[in-house]
XYZ file of C-alpha atoms in Angstrom:
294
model
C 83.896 83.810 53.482
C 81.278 81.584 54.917
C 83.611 78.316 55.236
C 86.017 81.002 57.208
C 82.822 81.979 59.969
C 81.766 78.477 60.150
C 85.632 77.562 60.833
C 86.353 80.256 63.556
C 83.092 79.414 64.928
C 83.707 75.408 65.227
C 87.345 76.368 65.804
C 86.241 78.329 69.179
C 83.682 76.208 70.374
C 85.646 72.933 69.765
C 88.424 74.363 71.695
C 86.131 76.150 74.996
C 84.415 72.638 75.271
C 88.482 70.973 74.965
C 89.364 72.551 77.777
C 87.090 70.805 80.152
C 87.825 67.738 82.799
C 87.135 64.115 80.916
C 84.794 63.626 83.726
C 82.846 66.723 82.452
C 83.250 65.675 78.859
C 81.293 62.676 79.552
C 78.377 64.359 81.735
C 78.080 66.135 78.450
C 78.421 62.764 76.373
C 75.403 61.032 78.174
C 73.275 64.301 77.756
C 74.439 63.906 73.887
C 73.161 60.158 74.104
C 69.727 61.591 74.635
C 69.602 63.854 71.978
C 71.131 61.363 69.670
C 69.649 58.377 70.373
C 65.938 59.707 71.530
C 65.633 62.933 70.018
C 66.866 62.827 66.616
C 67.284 59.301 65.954
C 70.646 59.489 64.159
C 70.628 56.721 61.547
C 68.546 54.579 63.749
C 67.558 53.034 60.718
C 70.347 52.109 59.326
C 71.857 50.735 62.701
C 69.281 48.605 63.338
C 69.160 47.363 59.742
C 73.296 46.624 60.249
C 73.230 44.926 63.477
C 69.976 42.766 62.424
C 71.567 41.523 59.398
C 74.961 41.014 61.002
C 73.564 39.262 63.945
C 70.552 37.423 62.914
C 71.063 34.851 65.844
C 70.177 37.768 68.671
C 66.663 38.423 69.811
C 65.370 41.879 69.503
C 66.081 42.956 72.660
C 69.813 41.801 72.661
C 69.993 44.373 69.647
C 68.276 47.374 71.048
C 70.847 46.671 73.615
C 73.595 46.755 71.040
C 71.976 49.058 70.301
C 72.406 51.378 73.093
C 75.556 50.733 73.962
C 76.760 51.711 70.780
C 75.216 55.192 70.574
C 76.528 55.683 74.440
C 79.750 54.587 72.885
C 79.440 57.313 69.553
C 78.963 60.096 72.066
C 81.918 59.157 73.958
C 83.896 59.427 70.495
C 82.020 62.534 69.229
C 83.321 64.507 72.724
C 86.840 62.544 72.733
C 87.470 63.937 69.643
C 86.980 67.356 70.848
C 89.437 66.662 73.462
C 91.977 66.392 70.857
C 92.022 70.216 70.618
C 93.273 70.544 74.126
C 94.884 67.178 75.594
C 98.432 66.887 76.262
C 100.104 64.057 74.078
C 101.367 62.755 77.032
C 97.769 61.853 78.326
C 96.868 61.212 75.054
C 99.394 58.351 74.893
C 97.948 56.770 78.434
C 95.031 56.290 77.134
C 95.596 55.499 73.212
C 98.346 53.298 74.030
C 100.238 51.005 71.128
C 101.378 48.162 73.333
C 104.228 46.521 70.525
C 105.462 49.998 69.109
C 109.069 47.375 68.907
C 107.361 45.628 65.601
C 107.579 49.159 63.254
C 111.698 49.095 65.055
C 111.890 45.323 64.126
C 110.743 46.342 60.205
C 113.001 49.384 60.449
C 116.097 47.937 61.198
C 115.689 45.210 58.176
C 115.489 48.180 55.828
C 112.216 48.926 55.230
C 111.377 52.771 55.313
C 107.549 52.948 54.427
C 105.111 50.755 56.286
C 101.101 50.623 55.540
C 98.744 49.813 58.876
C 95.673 49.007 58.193
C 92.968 49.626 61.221
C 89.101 49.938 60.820
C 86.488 52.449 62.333
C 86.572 50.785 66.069
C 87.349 52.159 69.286
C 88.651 55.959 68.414
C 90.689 55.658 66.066
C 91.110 59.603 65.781
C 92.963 59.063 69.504
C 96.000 57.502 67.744
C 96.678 60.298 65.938
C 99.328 61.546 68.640
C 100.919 58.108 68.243
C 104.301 59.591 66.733
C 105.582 59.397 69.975
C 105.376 55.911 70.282
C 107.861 55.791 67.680
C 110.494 57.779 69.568
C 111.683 60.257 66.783
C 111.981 57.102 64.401
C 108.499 56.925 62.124
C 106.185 59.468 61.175
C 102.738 59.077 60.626
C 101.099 60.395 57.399
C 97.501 59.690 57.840
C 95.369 58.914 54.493
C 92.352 60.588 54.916
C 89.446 61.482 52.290
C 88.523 65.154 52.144
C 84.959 66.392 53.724
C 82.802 67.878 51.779
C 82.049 71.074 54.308
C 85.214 72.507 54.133
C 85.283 74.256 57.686
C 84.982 70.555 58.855
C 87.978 69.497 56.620
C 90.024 72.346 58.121
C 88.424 71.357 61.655
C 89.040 67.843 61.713
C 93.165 68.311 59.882
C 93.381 70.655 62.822
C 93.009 67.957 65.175
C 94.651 65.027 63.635
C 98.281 66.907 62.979
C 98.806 68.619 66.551
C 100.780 65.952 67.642
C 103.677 65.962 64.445
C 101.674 63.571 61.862
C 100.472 64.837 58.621
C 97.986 64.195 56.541
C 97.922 62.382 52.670
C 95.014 63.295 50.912
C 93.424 59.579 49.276
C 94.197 60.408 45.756
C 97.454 61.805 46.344
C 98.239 58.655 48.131
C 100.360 56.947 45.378
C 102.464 59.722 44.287
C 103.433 60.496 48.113
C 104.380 57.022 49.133
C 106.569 56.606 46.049
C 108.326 60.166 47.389
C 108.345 58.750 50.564
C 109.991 55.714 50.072
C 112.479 57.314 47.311
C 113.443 59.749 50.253
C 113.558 56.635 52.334
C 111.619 58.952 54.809
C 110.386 56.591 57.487
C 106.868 56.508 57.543
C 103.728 54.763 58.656
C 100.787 54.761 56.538
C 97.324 54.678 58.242
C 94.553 52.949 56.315
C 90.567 52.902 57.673
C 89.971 49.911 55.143
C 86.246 48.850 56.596
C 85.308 51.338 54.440
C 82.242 50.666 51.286
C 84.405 50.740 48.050
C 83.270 52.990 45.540
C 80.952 51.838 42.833
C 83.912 51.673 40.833
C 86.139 49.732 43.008
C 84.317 46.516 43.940
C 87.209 44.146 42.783
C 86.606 42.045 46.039
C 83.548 40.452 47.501
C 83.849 38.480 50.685
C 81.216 37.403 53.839
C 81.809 39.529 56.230
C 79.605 40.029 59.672
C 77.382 37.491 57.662
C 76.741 39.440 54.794
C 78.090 39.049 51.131
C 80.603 42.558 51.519
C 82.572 44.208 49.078
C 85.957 45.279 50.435
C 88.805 47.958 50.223
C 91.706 46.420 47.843
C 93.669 49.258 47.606
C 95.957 49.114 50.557
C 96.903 45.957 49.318
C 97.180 47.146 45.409
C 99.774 49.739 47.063
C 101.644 47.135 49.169
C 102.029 45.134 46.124
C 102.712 47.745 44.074
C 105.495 49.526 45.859
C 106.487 45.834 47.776
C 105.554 47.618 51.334
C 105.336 45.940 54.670
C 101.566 45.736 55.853
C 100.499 46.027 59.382
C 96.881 45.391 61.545
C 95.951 47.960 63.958
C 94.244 45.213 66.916
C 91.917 47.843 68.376
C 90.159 47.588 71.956
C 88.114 49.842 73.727
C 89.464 48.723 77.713
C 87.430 50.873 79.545
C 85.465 54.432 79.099
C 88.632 56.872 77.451
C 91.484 54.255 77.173
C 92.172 52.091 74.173
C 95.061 49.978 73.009
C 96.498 48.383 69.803
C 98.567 45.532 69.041
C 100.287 45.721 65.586
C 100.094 42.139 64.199
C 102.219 42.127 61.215
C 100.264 40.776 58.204
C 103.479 40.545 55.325
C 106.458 42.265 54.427
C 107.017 40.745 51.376
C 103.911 41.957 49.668
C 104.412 41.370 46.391
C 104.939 37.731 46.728
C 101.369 36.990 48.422
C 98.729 36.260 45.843
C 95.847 38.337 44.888
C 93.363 39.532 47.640
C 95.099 37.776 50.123
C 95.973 40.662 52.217
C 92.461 41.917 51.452
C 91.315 38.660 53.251
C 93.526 38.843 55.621
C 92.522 41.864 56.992
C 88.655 41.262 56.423
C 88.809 38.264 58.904
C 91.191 40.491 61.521
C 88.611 43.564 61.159
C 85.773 40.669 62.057
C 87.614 38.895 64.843
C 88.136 42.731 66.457
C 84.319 43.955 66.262
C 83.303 40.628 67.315
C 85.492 40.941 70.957
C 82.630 43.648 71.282
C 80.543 44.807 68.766
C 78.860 48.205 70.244
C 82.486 50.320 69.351
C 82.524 49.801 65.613
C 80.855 52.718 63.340
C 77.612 50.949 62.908
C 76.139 53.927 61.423
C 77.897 53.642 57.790
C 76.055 52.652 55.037
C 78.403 49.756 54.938
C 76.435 47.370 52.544
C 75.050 49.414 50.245
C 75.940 47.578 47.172
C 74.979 44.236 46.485
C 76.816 41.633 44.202
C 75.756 41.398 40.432
């Protein structure tokens, strides 16, 4: 009963607050700054830590400058995902716009039905949920998402990603519904967020990455490999406040041929290239290098 409260509650206020101008929705962001940034200190700690060890060339004061800009940035993407509960997918497409929608066609039309695209935490990637229509009728997205724990949140947050037609695989049932997928030769893209920390259990794969030693996600390309998928990169860029774009760069579609962690560094060195354009709009507040090699 309390999960149902806290979801009408969220539910209500999420969609009051969606109903405002952009312009107002940022007024409201730069107040959020504040409170963020100077109030409670969100993860300070750990963002500073990130950045410092990530850039150990910049001074101090070209960090807290990072710095900055990032948590102005994190605001932005806390009250654009709001909007998601009210925006029209045709404004949502103008300003999360896929500029080479033709390559998912291209793969399409030489047979391939399910397609993996592999994208990090950069820009807002919760914007390109409404991307089906980019795909004019022809692809579906099924977004791969792990569970939250607060389960009005979890309702919230599936609310929001599947207004515009996509739907959502849960990360263990991943497997099971691509194999259906493909069998139905239902044509599908396959969202990955693969800057993620592996579990403890999963570090298979240790690279450098934003100068540290990093441990990174293999399973998109176990599944590639596995079920001999085409693999996409999601080239993310933040162009101006509220507008975004991607440009698909095709990494294989003969995954099963490419050796072992290839993809995996493949991607690790595309994810790097695309936070380096402009670090302050990647999620700098994960606990990304929590592990450490043995």
């Amino acid at each position: 009963m309390g999960n149902k409260i806290l979801y009408a509650f969220l539910f209500v206020w999420v969609k009051i607050h969606a109903i405002l101008p952009m312009r107002v929705l940022y007024i409201l962001s730069d107040i959020m700054y504040f409170l963020i940034y100077h109030v409670a200190r969100y993860r300070r700690k750990i963002v500073r830590k990130n950045m410092t060890n990530s850039f150990p060339d910049k001074t101090e004061k070209e960090i807290a400058r990072l710095e900055r800009r990032f948590y102005h940035h994190f605001a932005d993407y806390i009250m654009e995902t709001i909007k998601l509960a009210h925006i029209s997918q045709k404004e949502l497409l103008r300003r999360a716009d896929i500029r080479n929608p033709e390559l998912v066609f291209e793969l399409l039309d030489k047979g391939h039905t399910c397609m993996i695209m592999i994208m990090g935490h950069y820009g807002n990637w919760e914007w390109f949920s409404g991307a089906t229509a980019h795909f004019q009728g022809r692809a579906t997205i099924y977004q791969v998402y792990r569970p939250l724990k607060n389960k009005a949140f979890d309702r919230l947050f599936i609310y929001l990603r599947t207004r515009f037609h996509s739907h959502g695989i849960k990360k263990k049932d991943t497997v099971r519904d691509m194999i259906t997928l493909k069998r139905n030769k239902t044509h599908a893209l396959l969202p990955f967020l693969a800057d993620q920390t592996p579990s403890k259990a999963n570090l298979h794969y240790w690279t450098t990455f934003m100068n540290q030693d990093s441990a990174i996600l293999t399973g998109p390309e176990r599944i590639a490999k596995k079920l001999d998928v085409p693999i996409i990169f999601a080239d993310t860029q933040k162009t101006k406040r509220g507008y975004y774009t991607v440009d698909f760069k095709l990494l294989t579609d003969n995954a099963k041929d490419t050796p072992e962690f290839w993809i995996t560094e493949q991607y690790t060195r595309m994810m790097e290239a695309c936070i380096l354009r402009d670090p302050a709009y990647w999620l700098w507040t994960h606990n990304r290098w929590k592990y450490k090699r043995e």
